[in-house]
């Protein structure tokens, strides 16, 4: 069972007063000059241009390749001719302004730039303690907003384009074949592969994997097509002539009336799924079909972390029991949870009997409670922390030792080194973090918390008076925001930096070590912060019809 905290993330946040901008910071605006008028701001990808008229003369700045160039020029009708200052030498360029579009000619290169409403920034800008480079991934008004899926490495965006009554899946601007309908875009764990469902005009559907079309079927099982953890294998459910089968790497398995719970083992060498014939469900493991049961539990089918055992819940005669490698265990009224230690050596089950929850560890019934709301097993597989309710009070049971009682507690979470465990506790309407017997600050809510990779720091999001704060070790690190990006808080691999996204007044900002940068547009729901190194990360953003990868370099150690 995962040690991650299962809590509802709220879209909210807070902050400290910002420090003054550094002298020379490129985001600090100079005093306005007399008789200054804006001619236009234009930009596309890594090139942007701003033209102004000052005292009747034309001048401006060109940003290209991460560099900034001053220029002077002359505007005649739609034509602009300018002289760039390139390291003390002069270089000419030409531009044509046609409404909201500017065509820029630099030597043999030509660029189409669109008029923008905000001050164009160079591709690399200084923003407090970071430099940022924006890379255009795609720009299109035909993208169906909401269809976007970002690859795990944050470098590819898949989306659906609708044109002439047909739909196409495109990745970073490269379009695939047209279909009547496309859906379920899925990237492989290594981000190199992609699959989706394409519907032909005659009503048949096929799986398209790496733009290679699979066989035609009457239907494909929604939401259960998947790549193996090593990204080498693909499995999905497919129906033809009223019968379902699992298709693995293009090969069809046995037929059933229904298919569910397709899963690969962690080492990608094994596969299991469930198939129904008549009133009975069969579990198929590595191609071998097991005896039928009336139904399977909602926990589905899973392999132990070491990939050696397969586990699932069966339902017979109104009772439920756990089956491990084909061996059926004791029956209970219900199975409420199944988990294994990271090394696969220890099992943890939660059963329901006589309206009481029973915690079973390594086959032994440890205790009975009114409710169990979370279990964590330490990364080293040596410790357990159980969130329970008994006698009308909630508390944690850590290594079989009960902690103090509260009105409510969150699921517990272990630090990466397994030496610390933390949870949120509610008392008299206020939440606080508890670790090592010590209480933290009081807050209205604490929806999310996370340890740094080195286990030395604890960051969390707290909500007070409808606003949210981000704190590290109970010390505020940012200003208040209306919302905090849903995907949470991110420590760098070396634990030195904390990054999150905060929203205020319709704008989204990246906050690095408590320092708020410039607005970055909209963060895609499936994107996240991906660190390339201890001091470099990237995210995927959207501004209107443009999708960008924002590469961020941390150039100062912190506030």
XYZ file of C-alpha atoms in Angstrom:
559
model
C 0.000 0.000 0.000
C 1.319 3.394 -0.923
C 2.708 5.615 1.808
C 1.410 8.704 0.017
C -1.161 10.805 1.800
C -4.692 10.340 0.454
C -6.208 13.765 0.990
C -8.467 16.047 -1.020
C -6.316 18.798 -2.500
C -7.843 22.242 -2.360
C -7.203 25.032 -4.819
C -5.995 27.771 -2.460
C -2.846 29.448 -0.895
C -0.799 32.398 0.973
C 2.483 34.461 1.368
C 5.067 36.797 2.908
C 5.627 40.334 1.627
C 7.757 40.354 -1.488
C 11.270 41.706 -1.313
C 12.139 44.680 -3.547
C 13.306 43.789 -7.052
C 17.055 43.677 -7.423
C 18.792 46.561 -9.088
C 19.111 45.779 -12.749
C 16.430 43.074 -12.706
C 15.035 42.860 -16.240
C 11.499 42.728 -14.865
C 11.822 46.161 -13.230
C 10.293 48.797 -15.517
C 12.161 52.051 -16.232
C 10.410 55.434 -15.839
C 8.241 56.262 -18.836
C 9.889 58.548 -21.389
C 8.183 61.686 -22.637
C 6.004 61.467 -25.777
C 6.330 57.681 -25.907
C 3.749 55.745 -27.953
C 3.500 52.028 -28.577
C 3.402 50.953 -32.212
C 3.077 47.254 -31.550
C 4.173 44.180 -29.585
C 4.650 40.978 -31.564
C 5.937 37.536 -30.643
C 6.072 33.868 -31.567
C 8.157 31.136 -29.946
C 11.653 32.367 -29.155
C 11.382 35.604 -31.138
C 9.583 38.761 -29.974
C 9.615 42.397 -31.035
C 8.394 45.665 -29.543
C 8.261 48.873 -31.597
C 7.757 52.288 -30.019
C 7.622 55.874 -31.238
C 9.608 58.260 -29.030
C 9.666 61.978 -29.844
C 8.634 61.167 -33.421
C 11.389 58.574 -33.927
C 11.003 54.800 -34.064
C 12.968 52.471 -31.816
C 12.524 49.230 -29.896
C 13.927 45.905 -28.850
C 14.266 42.532 -30.558
C 14.533 39.342 -28.465
C 15.999 36.306 -30.197
C 18.016 33.301 -29.108
C 17.970 34.404 -25.498
C 19.522 37.779 -26.345
C 18.244 41.346 -26.420
C 19.032 43.818 -29.234
C 18.206 47.531 -29.484
C 17.195 48.988 -32.818
C 16.136 52.209 -34.520
C 14.067 52.381 -37.671
C 11.594 53.981 -40.018
C 7.942 53.131 -40.604
C 6.298 53.792 -43.966
C 2.761 52.506 -44.252
C 2.986 48.790 -43.446
C 6.731 48.557 -44.059
C 9.294 48.956 -41.283
C 13.044 49.051 -41.892
C 15.388 48.955 -38.927
C 19.023 48.924 -37.867
C 20.029 46.518 -35.084
C 22.817 47.227 -32.650
C 24.700 43.899 -32.496
C 27.624 44.209 -30.131
C 28.551 47.659 -31.396
C 28.128 46.797 -35.077
C 25.069 47.583 -37.181
C 22.846 45.116 -38.997
C 19.737 45.841 -41.061
C 16.386 44.072 -40.971
C 12.920 44.523 -42.501
C 9.376 43.938 -41.303
C 5.857 44.170 -42.675
C 2.964 44.908 -40.329
C -0.403 43.630 -41.536
C -3.057 44.053 -38.845
C -2.236 41.652 -36.000
C 0.623 39.945 -37.840
C 4.199 41.053 -38.426
C 6.527 39.379 -40.918
C 10.138 39.807 -39.803
C 13.066 39.276 -42.194
C 16.520 38.796 -40.666
C 19.044 37.968 -43.374
C 17.777 34.791 -45.063
C 15.398 33.948 -42.203
C 11.756 34.981 -42.015
C 9.439 34.877 -38.985
C 5.674 35.271 -38.619
C 4.945 37.085 -35.346
C 1.492 37.642 -33.844
C 0.428 40.813 -32.060
C 0.301 40.252 -28.304
C -1.397 42.231 -25.557
C 1.284 42.003 -22.902
C 4.831 43.271 -22.921
C 6.901 40.722 -24.903
C 9.659 39.186 -22.850
C 12.839 37.704 -24.280
C 12.938 33.913 -24.479
C 15.188 33.991 -21.424
C 14.209 36.454 -18.698
C 15.512 37.186 -15.248
C 12.739 36.684 -12.691
C 13.959 37.097 -9.130
C 15.953 33.929 -8.394
C 15.421 32.198 -11.762
C 16.047 32.523 -15.468
C 13.336 31.242 -17.777
C 13.308 30.072 -21.361
C 10.021 29.549 -23.172
C 9.881 26.952 -25.956
C 6.806 26.912 -28.202
C 5.431 23.381 -28.505
C 2.413 24.157 -30.668
C 0.005 26.930 -31.567
C -3.409 26.149 -33.036
C -6.945 27.489 -32.747
C -8.235 24.032 -33.723
C -7.180 22.270 -30.505
C -10.105 20.961 -28.477
C -9.509 22.503 -25.062
C -9.711 19.787 -22.432
C -8.349 17.057 -24.714
C -4.710 17.895 -23.930
C -2.519 15.243 -22.309
C 1.062 15.987 -21.270
C 3.699 13.242 -21.396
C 5.298 12.204 -18.078
C 8.542 13.997 -18.972
C 6.624 17.221 -19.760
C 8.136 17.494 -23.240
C 5.231 16.331 -25.414
C 1.620 17.481 -25.567
C -0.995 15.289 -27.215
C -4.367 16.774 -28.157
C -7.318 16.437 -30.522
C -7.852 18.683 -33.547
C -11.243 18.908 -35.226
C -11.315 19.938 -38.878
C -13.803 19.339 -41.695
C -15.950 17.139 -39.462
C -13.037 14.794 -38.642
C -10.695 14.497 -35.686
C -6.973 13.977 -35.526
C -4.604 13.342 -32.653
C -1.540 15.557 -32.833
C 1.618 15.641 -30.718
C 3.621 18.863 -30.572
C 2.094 19.977 -33.847
C 2.547 16.704 -35.752
C -0.890 15.443 -36.808
C -1.934 11.823 -37.229
C -4.541 10.283 -39.486
C -8.087 11.680 -39.554
C -10.912 9.712 -37.897
C -14.594 10.229 -37.230
C -13.753 10.239 -33.511
C -10.559 10.024 -31.462
C -10.155 9.686 -27.685
C -8.179 8.248 -24.756
C -4.754 9.678 -25.566
C -2.185 7.867 -23.401
C 1.600 8.298 -23.230
C 3.944 5.510 -22.164
C 5.786 5.888 -18.827
C 9.009 6.784 -20.684
C 7.084 9.400 -22.757
C 8.385 7.985 -26.042
C 5.218 6.190 -27.133
C 1.569 7.139 -27.478
C -1.717 5.364 -28.094
C -5.291 6.465 -28.716
C -8.610 5.154 -30.026
C -9.690 6.030 -33.547
C -13.230 5.445 -34.871
C -13.686 4.750 -38.562
C -16.604 6.264 -40.490
C -18.321 2.857 -40.621
C -18.535 2.790 -36.825
C -15.619 0.434 -36.206
C -12.799 1.390 -33.845
C -9.112 0.543 -33.632
C -6.228 1.188 -31.280
C -3.584 3.415 -32.830
C -0.173 2.832 -31.235
C 2.737 5.031 -32.293
C 0.591 5.964 -35.339
C 0.388 2.281 -36.365
C -3.229 1.151 -36.732
C -4.375 -2.002 -34.970
C -7.155 -4.368 -35.970
C -10.731 -3.097 -36.350
C -13.141 -3.962 -33.520
C -16.749 -3.211 -32.619
C -15.670 -1.542 -29.353
C -12.635 -0.958 -27.166
C -12.788 -0.975 -23.371
C -12.673 2.633 -22.206
C -9.979 3.452 -19.720
C -8.274 0.041 -19.523
C -5.740 0.360 -22.324
C -2.291 0.651 -20.849
C 1.449 0.473 -21.347
C 3.627 -1.762 -19.199
C 5.886 0.008 -16.659
C 8.902 -0.418 -18.959
C 6.854 1.038 -21.880
C 7.598 -1.975 -24.094
C 4.195 -3.691 -23.978
C 0.587 -2.623 -24.592
C -2.620 -4.333 -23.497
C -6.275 -3.405 -23.983
C -9.753 -4.911 -24.073
C -11.462 -5.280 -27.456
C -14.895 -6.525 -28.567
C -15.879 -8.244 -31.788
C -19.114 -10.149 -32.524
C -20.282 -9.680 -28.938
C -17.162 -11.220 -27.376
C -14.376 -9.456 -25.463
C -10.719 -10.378 -25.348
C -7.464 -8.822 -24.135
C -5.119 -7.817 -26.930
C -1.501 -7.825 -25.780
C 1.137 -6.579 -28.200
C -1.238 -7.289 -31.083
C -2.106 -10.870 -30.002
C -5.658 -11.747 -28.940
C -6.393 -13.799 -25.810
C -9.380 -15.984 -24.944
C -12.879 -14.551 -25.393
C -15.254 -13.485 -22.603
C -18.537 -11.647 -22.208
C -16.807 -8.849 -20.286
C -13.230 -7.770 -19.446
C -11.857 -5.677 -16.549
C -8.847 -5.063 -14.283
C -5.997 -5.406 -16.791
C -2.682 -4.919 -14.965
C 1.035 -5.460 -15.527
C 3.544 -6.455 -12.858
C 6.142 -3.906 -11.761
C 8.871 -5.685 -13.740
C 6.614 -5.691 -16.861
C 7.085 -9.446 -17.299
C 3.637 -10.544 -16.114
C 0.045 -9.590 -16.901
C -3.291 -10.336 -15.255
C -6.932 -9.479 -15.938
C -10.481 -10.652 -15.228
C -12.946 -12.067 -17.753
C -16.611 -12.999 -17.274
C -18.402 -15.997 -18.743
C -22.035 -16.348 -17.757
C -22.348 -15.622 -14.020
C -18.696 -16.302 -13.192
C -15.580 -14.144 -13.270
C -12.240 -15.766 -14.055
C -8.855 -14.263 -13.217
C -6.288 -14.863 -15.948
C -2.634 -14.655 -14.862
C 0.091 -14.981 -17.488
C -2.438 -16.659 -19.794
C -3.623 -19.214 -17.194
C -7.314 -19.054 -16.270
C -8.292 -19.576 -12.617
C -11.565 -20.871 -11.157
C -14.615 -18.664 -11.433
C -16.109 -16.503 -8.677
C -19.412 -14.647 -8.529
C -17.536 -11.351 -8.761
C -14.284 -9.627 -7.855
C -13.722 -6.907 -5.278
C -13.355 -3.276 -6.277
C -9.653 -3.367 -5.321
C -9.098 -5.140 -8.627
C -6.064 -7.283 -9.353
C -2.556 -6.356 -8.293
C 0.933 -7.778 -8.235
C 3.150 -7.444 -5.185
C 5.910 -4.819 -5.563
C 8.479 -7.574 -6.222
C 6.230 -8.926 -9.047
C 6.293 -12.428 -7.531
C 2.677 -12.732 -6.318
C -0.715 -11.754 -7.693
C -3.522 -10.683 -5.349
C -7.251 -10.118 -5.794
C -10.541 -10.312 -3.891
C -13.298 -12.772 -4.787
C -16.965 -12.678 -3.788
C -18.769 -15.957 -3.026
C -22.059 -16.440 -1.225
C -22.139 -12.811 -0.162
C -18.720 -13.126 1.531
C -15.358 -11.769 0.396
C -11.905 -13.256 0.675
C -8.429 -12.505 -0.634
C -6.719 -14.837 -3.083
C -2.916 -14.846 -3.246
C -1.365 -16.865 -6.069
C -4.560 -18.887 -6.385
C -4.822 -19.698 -2.666
C -8.037 -18.441 -1.093
C -7.917 -16.934 2.396
C -10.470 -16.584 5.193
C -13.881 -15.127 4.346
C -15.145 -11.814 5.758
C -18.152 -9.574 5.216
C -16.033 -7.300 3.042
C -12.447 -6.521 2.090
C -11.770 -2.817 2.697
C -8.090 -2.623 1.762
C -5.159 -4.597 0.389
C -1.497 -3.626 0.459
C 2.076 -4.858 0.566
C 5.331 -3.486 1.880
C 7.717 -1.981 -0.699
C 9.931 -5.088 -0.583
C 6.910 -7.371 -1.068
C 7.676 -9.321 2.108
C 4.774 -8.070 4.271
C 1.037 -8.071 3.599
C -1.559 -5.741 5.086
C -5.306 -6.293 4.793
C -8.320 -4.475 6.160
C -11.518 -6.499 6.596
C -15.044 -5.714 7.766
C -16.794 -7.960 10.313
C -19.834 -7.099 12.420
C -19.515 -3.437 11.366
C -15.983 -3.331 12.735
C -12.772 -2.918 10.737
C -10.059 -5.504 11.338
C -6.400 -4.866 10.630
C -4.537 -8.004 9.517
C -0.756 -7.871 9.076
C 1.229 -10.830 7.776
C -1.803 -13.045 8.318
C -2.410 -12.063 11.952
C -5.408 -10.072 13.191
C -3.777 -7.168 15.023
C -6.756 -5.085 16.236
C -10.374 -4.040 15.612
C -11.569 -0.441 15.145
C -14.714 1.526 14.289
C -12.986 2.761 11.140
C -9.591 2.703 9.421
C -8.886 5.696 7.201
C -5.309 5.102 6.102
C -2.318 2.803 6.316
C 1.307 3.589 5.529
C 4.204 1.153 5.463
C 7.625 2.762 5.701
C 9.895 2.762 2.636
C 12.283 0.351 4.386
C 9.303 -2.005 4.981
C 10.010 -2.107 8.747
C 7.301 0.148 10.212
C 3.536 0.670 9.967
C 1.298 3.652 10.725
C -2.455 3.156 10.829
C -5.080 5.926 10.974
C -8.054 4.616 12.985
C -11.235 5.632 14.809
C -12.399 4.087 18.066
C -14.563 5.294 20.949
C -15.639 8.284 18.895
C -12.059 9.574 18.587
C -9.474 9.315 15.804
C -5.780 8.591 16.251
C -2.759 6.903 14.746
C -1.384 3.509 15.686
C 2.348 3.518 14.907
C 4.112 0.171 15.176
C 1.163 -1.054 17.297
C 1.498 1.905 19.720
C -1.524 4.280 19.906
C -0.865 8.016 19.549
C -2.920 10.784 21.259
C -6.599 10.999 20.271
C -8.186 13.807 18.199
C -11.492 14.658 16.548
C -10.085 13.478 13.222
C -6.737 12.514 11.659
C -5.436 12.285 8.119
C -3.766 9.194 6.670
C -0.139 9.042 7.921
C 2.967 9.512 5.766
C 6.542 8.305 6.297
C 9.661 10.221 5.359
C 11.862 8.709 2.621
C 14.415 7.526 5.209
C 11.611 5.838 7.237
C 12.664 7.667 10.398
C 9.777 10.151 10.602
C 6.024 9.850 10.273
C 3.655 12.821 10.007
C -0.097 13.297 9.909
C -2.654 16.094 10.257
C -4.907 16.149 13.313
C -8.166 18.035 13.918
C -9.038 19.385 17.356
C -11.655 22.033 18.223
C -12.110 22.946 14.557
C -8.410 23.499 13.781
C -5.852 21.291 12.042
C -2.161 20.901 12.908
C 0.648 18.595 11.821
C 1.867 16.019 14.321
C 5.255 14.338 14.117
C 7.417 12.813 16.802
C 4.852 13.754 19.431
C 5.176 17.467 18.616
C 2.326 19.682 17.390
C 2.639 22.267 14.630
C 0.786 25.503 13.931
C -3.016 25.675 13.876
C -4.811 26.102 10.523
C -8.320 25.885 9.106
C -7.219 23.083 6.786
C -4.018 21.235 5.871
C -4.832 19.504 2.562
C -1.342 18.453 1.494
C 2.126 17.807 2.931
C 5.350 16.287 1.633
C 8.850 15.441 2.868
C 11.970 16.528 1.017
C 13.937 13.664 -0.584
C 16.587 13.858 2.155
C 13.808 13.663 4.807
C 15.079 16.779 6.599
C 12.350 19.224 5.561
C 8.566 19.066 5.633
C 6.528 21.311 3.333
C 2.775 21.692 3.506
C -0.141 23.726 2.233
C -2.431 25.325 4.798
C -5.735 27.151 4.347
C -6.738 30.037 6.594
C -9.647 32.434 6.059
C -10.189 31.115 2.540
C -6.574 31.697 1.473
C -3.755 29.176 1.265
C -0.220 29.234 2.590
C 2.832 27.169 1.796
C 5.118 26.490 4.734
C 8.331 24.585 5.330
C 8.852 23.326 8.878
C 6.032 25.635 10.028
C 7.660 28.738 8.474
C 5.747 30.603 5.711
C 7.645 30.737 2.413
C 5.336 32.658 0.062
C 2.674 35.297 -0.336
C -0.998 34.399 -0.251
C -2.705 33.108 -3.381
C -6.274 32.500 -4.401
C -5.316 28.984 -5.429
C -2.370 26.613 -5.449
C -1.862 24.497 -8.539
C -3.589 21.176 -7.963
C -0.534 18.970 -8.447
C 1.012 20.136 -5.189
C 4.487 20.987 -3.940
C 7.742 19.851 -5.530
C 11.159 19.526 -3.907
C 14.251 19.378 -6.098
C 16.110 16.026 -6.086
C 18.829 17.538 -3.863
C 16.150 18.859 -1.444
C 17.479 22.438 -1.680
C 14.551 23.995 -3.558
C 10.766 23.981 -3.290
C 8.574 24.841 -6.305
C 4.823 25.275 -6.644
C 2.307 27.162 -8.778
C 0.029 29.781 -7.257
C -2.904 31.712 -8.730
C -4.028 35.234 -7.949
C -6.449 37.480 -9.811
C -6.641 35.153 -12.811
C -2.843 34.834 -13.194
C -0.664 31.824 -12.381
C 2.833 32.293 -10.952
C 5.687 29.894 -10.318
C 7.066 30.267 -6.809
C 10.643 29.062 -6.304
C 12.025 29.054 -2.760
C 9.331 31.543 -1.815
C 10.142 34.004 -4.616
C 7.281 34.771 -6.989
C 8.095 35.103 -10.696
C 6.206 36.663 -13.606
C 2.798 35.277 -14.731
C 3.245 32.162 -16.858
C -0.199 31.594 -18.375
C -2.297 28.534 -17.539
C -0.792 25.314 -16.175
C -2.257 22.239 -17.867
C -3.978 19.824 -15.444
C -1.894 16.851 -16.611
C 1.381 18.750 -16.430
C 3.639 18.800 -13.395
C 6.995 20.157 -12.301
C 9.756 17.926 -13.684
C 13.289 18.519 -12.439
C 16.091 18.042 -14.963
C 18.739 18.697 -12.292
C 18.894 20.034 -8.751
C 18.642 23.611 -10.042
C 16.631 23.200 -13.271
C 13.043 22.158 -13.997
C 10.317 22.606 -16.594
C 6.508 22.798 -16.825
C 3.984 22.979 -19.676
C 1.794 26.078 -19.932
C -0.939 27.446 -22.182
C -1.661 31.024 -23.223
C -4.668 31.192 -25.469
C -4.018 28.884 -28.419
C -0.275 28.539 -27.668
C 1.300 25.736 -25.663
C 4.789 26.176 -24.289
C 7.448 24.341 -22.335
C 8.860 26.679 -19.731
C 12.457 25.786 -18.844
C 13.465 27.300 -15.509
C 16.969 27.610 -14.076
C 17.409 28.446 -10.388
C 20.320 30.879 -10.152
C 20.178 31.827 -6.472
C 20.053 29.489 -3.456
C 16.830 30.994 -2.061
C 15.302 34.027 -0.369
